[in-house]
């Protein structure tokens, strides 16, 4: 369910899942799949650490959906994981309430420019160097939301519904995720602000 630049965000996601952040600048999205991140390796320099499943999921969200919205200075996707199934390495399943937001930097405030919600089931496979997203079963819009959510989430539907309807917890988790992102990337922002709403301190 997409929200345009001028649409007030009444309830913003994240309740009881793992928050993992991806990023994009302007029209450039993050890469998808088995990317690696550099980590310190003592006196040996830097080694490449494979991204986790959730980090790959969020990179996928930034690449596939962040660029579909009006572009801004930074893109911060985040995930509320409802359930996972890693029994089959060729079809790892992550059910979640997934969001993507693009923000403009205005002084010390991240102003929401665009973004939206993309709940569903992401399929991944394990590779020699990490994970690749293979497909995404997305919940439908409007009148299709509930029937498709029931089909996609199956036995996890009630857990999804509880997470999806808890706006207060989602907003707390969103703020925490944004704070982690700005700290990690050295952005001098202390607040974020949705259109028509007061700024929120990080």
mmCIF file of C-alpha atoms in Angstrom:
data_model
loop_
_atom_site.group_PDB
_atom_site.id
_atom_site.type_symbol
_atom_site.label_atom_id
_atom_site.label_comp_id
_atom_site.label_asym_id
_atom_site.label_seq_id
_atom_site.Cartn_x
_atom_site.Cartn_y
_atom_site.Cartn_z
ATOM 1 C CA UNK A 1 0.000 0.000 0.000
ATOM 2 C CA UNK A 2 1.829 3.033 -1.210
ATOM 3 C CA UNK A 3 1.751 6.465 0.382
ATOM 4 C CA UNK A 4 2.576 9.490 -1.682
ATOM 5 C CA UNK A 5 4.563 12.542 -0.618
ATOM 6 C CA UNK A 6 1.572 14.440 0.667
ATOM 7 C CA UNK A 7 -0.146 11.577 2.477
ATOM 8 C CA UNK A 8 -0.002 11.633 6.270
ATOM 9 C CA UNK A 9 1.473 8.481 7.747
ATOM 10 C CA UNK A 10 -1.028 7.526 10.393
ATOM 11 C CA UNK A 11 0.686 4.400 11.601
ATOM 12 C CA UNK A 12 4.208 3.451 10.811
ATOM 13 C CA UNK A 13 5.515 -0.084 11.116
ATOM 14 C CA UNK A 14 7.522 -2.311 13.377
ATOM 15 C CA UNK A 15 6.522 -4.162 16.450
ATOM 16 C CA UNK A 16 8.354 -7.313 17.462
ATOM 17 C CA UNK A 17 10.780 -8.126 14.689
ATOM 18 C CA UNK A 18 14.323 -7.590 13.753
ATOM 19 C CA UNK A 19 15.157 -4.184 12.357
ATOM 20 C CA UNK A 20 17.739 -4.195 9.611
ATOM 21 C CA UNK A 21 18.480 -1.157 7.546
ATOM 22 C CA UNK A 22 19.412 -0.556 3.924
ATOM 23 C CA UNK A 23 20.055 2.745 2.244
ATOM 24 C CA UNK A 24 19.962 4.543 -1.056
ATOM 25 C CA UNK A 25 20.906 8.010 -2.177
ATOM 26 C CA UNK A 26 18.828 9.923 -4.712
ATOM 27 C CA UNK A 27 18.045 7.630 -7.618
ATOM 28 C CA UNK A 28 20.622 5.052 -6.651
ATOM 29 C CA UNK A 29 19.331 1.990 -4.833
ATOM 30 C CA UNK A 30 21.263 -0.513 -2.793
ATOM 31 C CA UNK A 31 22.313 -3.695 -4.466
ATOM 32 C CA UNK A 32 20.400 -6.896 -3.938
ATOM 33 C CA UNK A 33 21.534 -10.333 -2.946
ATOM 34 C CA UNK A 34 24.740 -11.732 -1.567
ATOM 35 C CA UNK A 35 26.574 -8.482 -0.905
ATOM 36 C CA UNK A 36 29.120 -8.294 1.870
ATOM 37 C CA UNK A 37 29.990 -5.693 4.458
ATOM 38 C CA UNK A 38 33.500 -4.793 5.532
ATOM 39 C CA UNK A 39 34.365 -5.590 9.141
ATOM 40 C CA UNK A 40 37.541 -5.062 11.120
ATOM 41 C CA UNK A 41 39.852 -8.043 11.330
ATOM 42 C CA UNK A 42 42.429 -6.906 13.870
ATOM 43 C CA UNK A 43 45.941 -6.653 12.487
ATOM 44 C CA UNK A 44 44.944 -8.498 9.342
ATOM 45 C CA UNK A 45 43.013 -5.501 7.999
ATOM 46 C CA UNK A 46 39.473 -5.866 6.677
ATOM 47 C CA UNK A 47 37.529 -8.993 5.807
ATOM 48 C CA UNK A 48 34.230 -9.346 4.024
ATOM 49 C CA UNK A 49 31.319 -10.483 6.164
ATOM 50 C CA UNK A 50 28.275 -11.883 4.337
ATOM 51 C CA UNK A 51 25.037 -10.007 4.888
ATOM 52 C CA UNK A 52 22.422 -11.655 7.066
ATOM 53 C CA UNK A 53 19.081 -12.753 5.667
ATOM 54 C CA UNK A 54 17.377 -9.634 7.052
ATOM 55 C CA UNK A 55 20.070 -7.309 5.687
ATOM 56 C CA UNK A 56 19.592 -8.864 2.245
ATOM 57 C CA UNK A 57 15.818 -8.447 2.597
ATOM 58 C CA UNK A 58 16.186 -4.749 3.372
ATOM 59 C CA UNK A 59 18.621 -4.213 0.510
ATOM 60 C CA UNK A 60 16.030 -5.835 -1.729
ATOM 61 C CA UNK A 61 13.316 -3.504 -0.421
ATOM 62 C CA UNK A 62 15.468 -0.442 -1.097
ATOM 63 C CA UNK A 63 16.362 -1.579 -4.599
ATOM 64 C CA UNK A 64 12.951 -2.807 -5.679
ATOM 65 C CA UNK A 65 10.634 -0.334 -3.957
ATOM 66 C CA UNK A 66 12.623 2.683 -2.744
ATOM 67 C CA UNK A 67 13.250 3.795 -6.318
ATOM 68 C CA UNK A 68 9.538 3.574 -7.155
ATOM 69 C CA UNK A 69 8.755 6.521 -4.891
ATOM 70 C CA UNK A 70 9.696 10.192 -5.196
ATOM 71 C CA UNK A 71 13.420 10.327 -4.543
ATOM 72 C CA UNK A 72 15.052 12.177 -1.661
ATOM 73 C CA UNK A 73 18.373 12.254 0.204
ATOM 74 C CA UNK A 74 18.212 8.904 1.988
ATOM 75 C CA UNK A 75 16.133 5.754 1.762
ATOM 76 C CA UNK A 76 15.557 3.711 4.918
ATOM 77 C CA UNK A 77 13.700 0.421 4.542
ATOM 78 C CA UNK A 78 12.903 -1.634 7.612
ATOM 79 C CA UNK A 79 11.288 -4.926 8.412
ATOM 80 C CA UNK A 80 9.064 -6.369 11.090
ATOM 81 C CA UNK A 81 9.585 -10.098 10.770
ATOM 82 C CA UNK A 82 6.470 -12.142 11.500
ATOM 83 C CA UNK A 83 8.001 -15.592 10.936
ATOM 84 C CA UNK A 84 10.861 -17.346 9.157
ATOM 85 C CA UNK A 85 11.457 -20.812 7.762
ATOM 86 C CA UNK A 86 15.058 -21.738 6.979
ATOM 87 C CA UNK A 87 14.591 -25.491 6.664
ATOM 88 C CA UNK A 88 15.172 -25.422 2.905
ATOM 89 C CA UNK A 89 18.305 -23.459 1.974
ATOM 90 C CA UNK A 90 16.997 -23.115 -1.573
ATOM 91 C CA UNK A 91 13.719 -21.603 -0.382
ATOM 92 C CA UNK A 92 14.227 -19.640 2.824
ATOM 93 C CA UNK A 93 10.987 -17.879 3.726
ATOM 94 C CA UNK A 94 10.633 -14.566 5.539
ATOM 95 C CA UNK A 95 7.110 -13.367 6.293
ATOM 96 C CA UNK A 96 7.025 -9.745 7.307
ATOM 97 C CA UNK A 97 5.509 -6.303 7.413
ATOM 98 C CA UNK A 98 7.975 -4.448 5.208
ATOM 99 C CA UNK A 99 8.272 -0.677 4.773
ATOM 100 C CA UNK A 100 10.369 1.740 2.712
ATOM 101 C CA UNK A 101 10.723 5.498 3.309
ATOM 102 C CA UNK A 102 12.647 8.204 1.481
ATOM 103 C CA UNK A 103 13.672 11.215 3.563
ATOM 104 C CA UNK A 104 14.955 14.692 2.721
ATOM 105 C CA UNK A 105 17.566 16.113 5.082
ATOM 106 C CA UNK A 106 16.574 19.586 6.336
ATOM 107 C CA UNK A 107 19.063 20.793 8.935
ATOM 108 C CA UNK A 108 18.785 18.382 11.840
ATOM 109 C CA UNK A 109 15.515 16.839 10.628
ATOM 110 C CA UNK A 110 14.737 13.957 8.273
ATOM 111 C CA UNK A 111 11.528 14.941 6.501
ATOM 112 C CA UNK A 112 9.479 12.102 5.054
ATOM 113 C CA UNK A 113 9.283 12.589 1.288
ATOM 114 C CA UNK A 114 7.679 9.339 0.170
ATOM 115 C CA UNK A 115 7.322 5.702 1.001
ATOM 116 C CA UNK A 116 4.955 2.885 1.703
ATOM 117 C CA UNK A 117 4.145 -0.534 3.058
ATOM 118 C CA UNK A 118 4.868 -3.849 1.313
ATOM 119 C CA UNK A 119 3.833 -6.752 3.549
ATOM 120 C CA UNK A 120 4.250 -10.277 2.288
ATOM 121 C CA UNK A 121 6.548 -13.272 1.958
ATOM 122 C CA UNK A 122 10.089 -12.966 0.636
ATOM 123 C CA UNK A 123 11.806 -16.097 -0.696
ATOM 124 C CA UNK A 124 15.597 -16.389 -0.624
ATOM 125 C CA UNK A 125 18.210 -19.025 -1.390
ATOM 126 C CA UNK A 126 21.542 -19.584 0.292
ATOM 127 C CA UNK A 127 24.584 -19.162 -1.940
ATOM 128 C CA UNK A 128 28.306 -19.680 -1.489
ATOM 129 C CA UNK A 129 28.715 -16.020 -0.554
ATOM 130 C CA UNK A 130 25.454 -15.222 1.241
ATOM 131 C CA UNK A 131 21.814 -15.058 0.186
ATOM 132 C CA UNK A 132 19.834 -14.034 -2.887
ATOM 133 C CA UNK A 133 16.189 -12.977 -3.033
ATOM 134 C CA UNK A 134 14.400 -15.190 -5.548
ATOM 135 C CA UNK A 135 10.800 -13.919 -5.350
ATOM 136 C CA UNK A 136 8.313 -11.884 -3.327
ATOM 137 C CA UNK A 137 4.665 -12.708 -2.642
ATOM 138 C CA UNK A 138 3.156 -9.315 -1.827
ATOM 139 C CA UNK A 139 -0.149 -8.687 -0.072
ATOM 140 C CA UNK A 140 -2.663 -6.956 -2.339
ATOM 141 C CA UNK A 141 -4.125 -3.466 -2.065
ATOM 142 C CA UNK A 142 -7.603 -2.365 -1.041
ATOM 143 C CA UNK A 143 -10.231 -5.087 -1.018
ATOM 144 C CA UNK A 144 -7.562 -7.665 -1.882
ATOM 145 C CA UNK A 145 -5.569 -6.953 1.286
ATOM 146 C CA UNK A 146 -7.240 -9.345 3.705
ATOM 147 C CA UNK A 147 -7.780 -12.329 1.381
ATOM 148 C CA UNK A 148 -4.241 -12.172 0.026
ATOM 149 C CA UNK A 149 -2.786 -11.646 3.514
ATOM 150 C CA UNK A 150 -4.635 -14.726 4.766
ATOM 151 C CA UNK A 151 -3.343 -16.778 1.847
ATOM 152 C CA UNK A 152 0.268 -15.568 2.042
ATOM 153 C CA UNK A 153 0.676 -15.619 5.833
ATOM 154 C CA UNK A 154 -1.376 -18.766 6.411
ATOM 155 C CA UNK A 155 -0.851 -19.983 9.986
ATOM 156 C CA UNK A 156 1.015 -16.731 10.695
ATOM 157 C CA UNK A 157 -1.927 -14.517 9.718
ATOM 158 C CA UNK A 158 -3.041 -13.657 13.259
ATOM 159 C CA UNK A 159 0.519 -12.728 14.239
ATOM 160 C CA UNK A 160 0.752 -10.529 11.145
ATOM 161 C CA UNK A 161 -2.601 -8.873 11.864
ATOM 162 C CA UNK A 162 -1.512 -8.076 15.420
ATOM 163 C CA UNK A 163 1.741 -6.491 14.239
ATOM 164 C CA UNK A 164 0.097 -4.667 11.361
ATOM 165 C CA UNK A 165 -2.539 -3.077 13.606
ATOM 166 C CA UNK A 166 -0.216 -1.918 16.403
ATOM 167 C CA UNK A 167 0.689 1.577 15.261
ATOM 168 C CA UNK A 168 2.144 2.706 18.574
ATOM 169 C CA UNK A 169 4.736 -0.057 18.747
ATOM 170 C CA UNK A 170 5.524 0.300 15.075
ATOM 171 C CA UNK A 171 6.283 3.994 15.529
ATOM 172 C CA UNK A 172 8.621 3.307 18.446
ATOM 173 C CA UNK A 173 10.515 0.756 16.413
ATOM 174 C CA UNK A 174 10.647 3.028 13.401
ATOM 175 C CA UNK A 175 12.242 5.786 15.473
ATOM 176 C CA UNK A 176 14.792 3.342 16.860
ATOM 177 C CA UNK A 177 15.645 2.124 13.377
ATOM 178 C CA UNK A 178 16.092 5.640 12.023
ATOM 179 C CA UNK A 179 18.342 6.525 14.974
ATOM 180 C CA UNK A 180 20.529 3.500 14.281
ATOM 181 C CA UNK A 181 20.741 4.462 10.632
ATOM 182 C CA UNK A 182 21.777 8.089 11.192
ATOM 183 C CA UNK A 183 24.368 7.037 13.761
ATOM 184 C CA UNK A 184 25.814 4.412 11.434
ATOM 185 C CA UNK A 185 26.035 6.814 8.488
ATOM 186 C CA UNK A 186 27.106 9.931 10.363
ATOM 187 C CA UNK A 187 24.007 11.952 9.465
ATOM 188 C CA UNK A 188 23.578 14.969 11.761
ATOM 189 C CA UNK A 189 19.857 14.469 12.260
ATOM 190 C CA UNK A 190 18.175 14.480 15.658
ATOM 191 C CA UNK A 191 14.542 14.313 14.501
ATOM 192 C CA UNK A 192 12.300 12.972 11.778
ATOM 193 C CA UNK A 193 9.008 14.442 10.616
ATOM 194 C CA UNK A 194 6.065 13.119 8.631
ATOM 195 C CA UNK A 195 4.072 15.592 6.543
ATOM 196 C CA UNK A 196 1.527 17.437 8.689
ATOM 197 C CA UNK A 197 2.833 15.988 11.964
ATOM 198 C CA UNK A 198 5.197 17.378 14.628
ATOM 199 C CA UNK A 199 8.842 16.371 14.426
ATOM 200 C CA UNK A 200 9.834 13.344 16.539
ATOM 201 C CA UNK A 201 13.113 13.273 18.432
ATOM 202 C CA UNK A 202 15.380 10.334 17.757
#
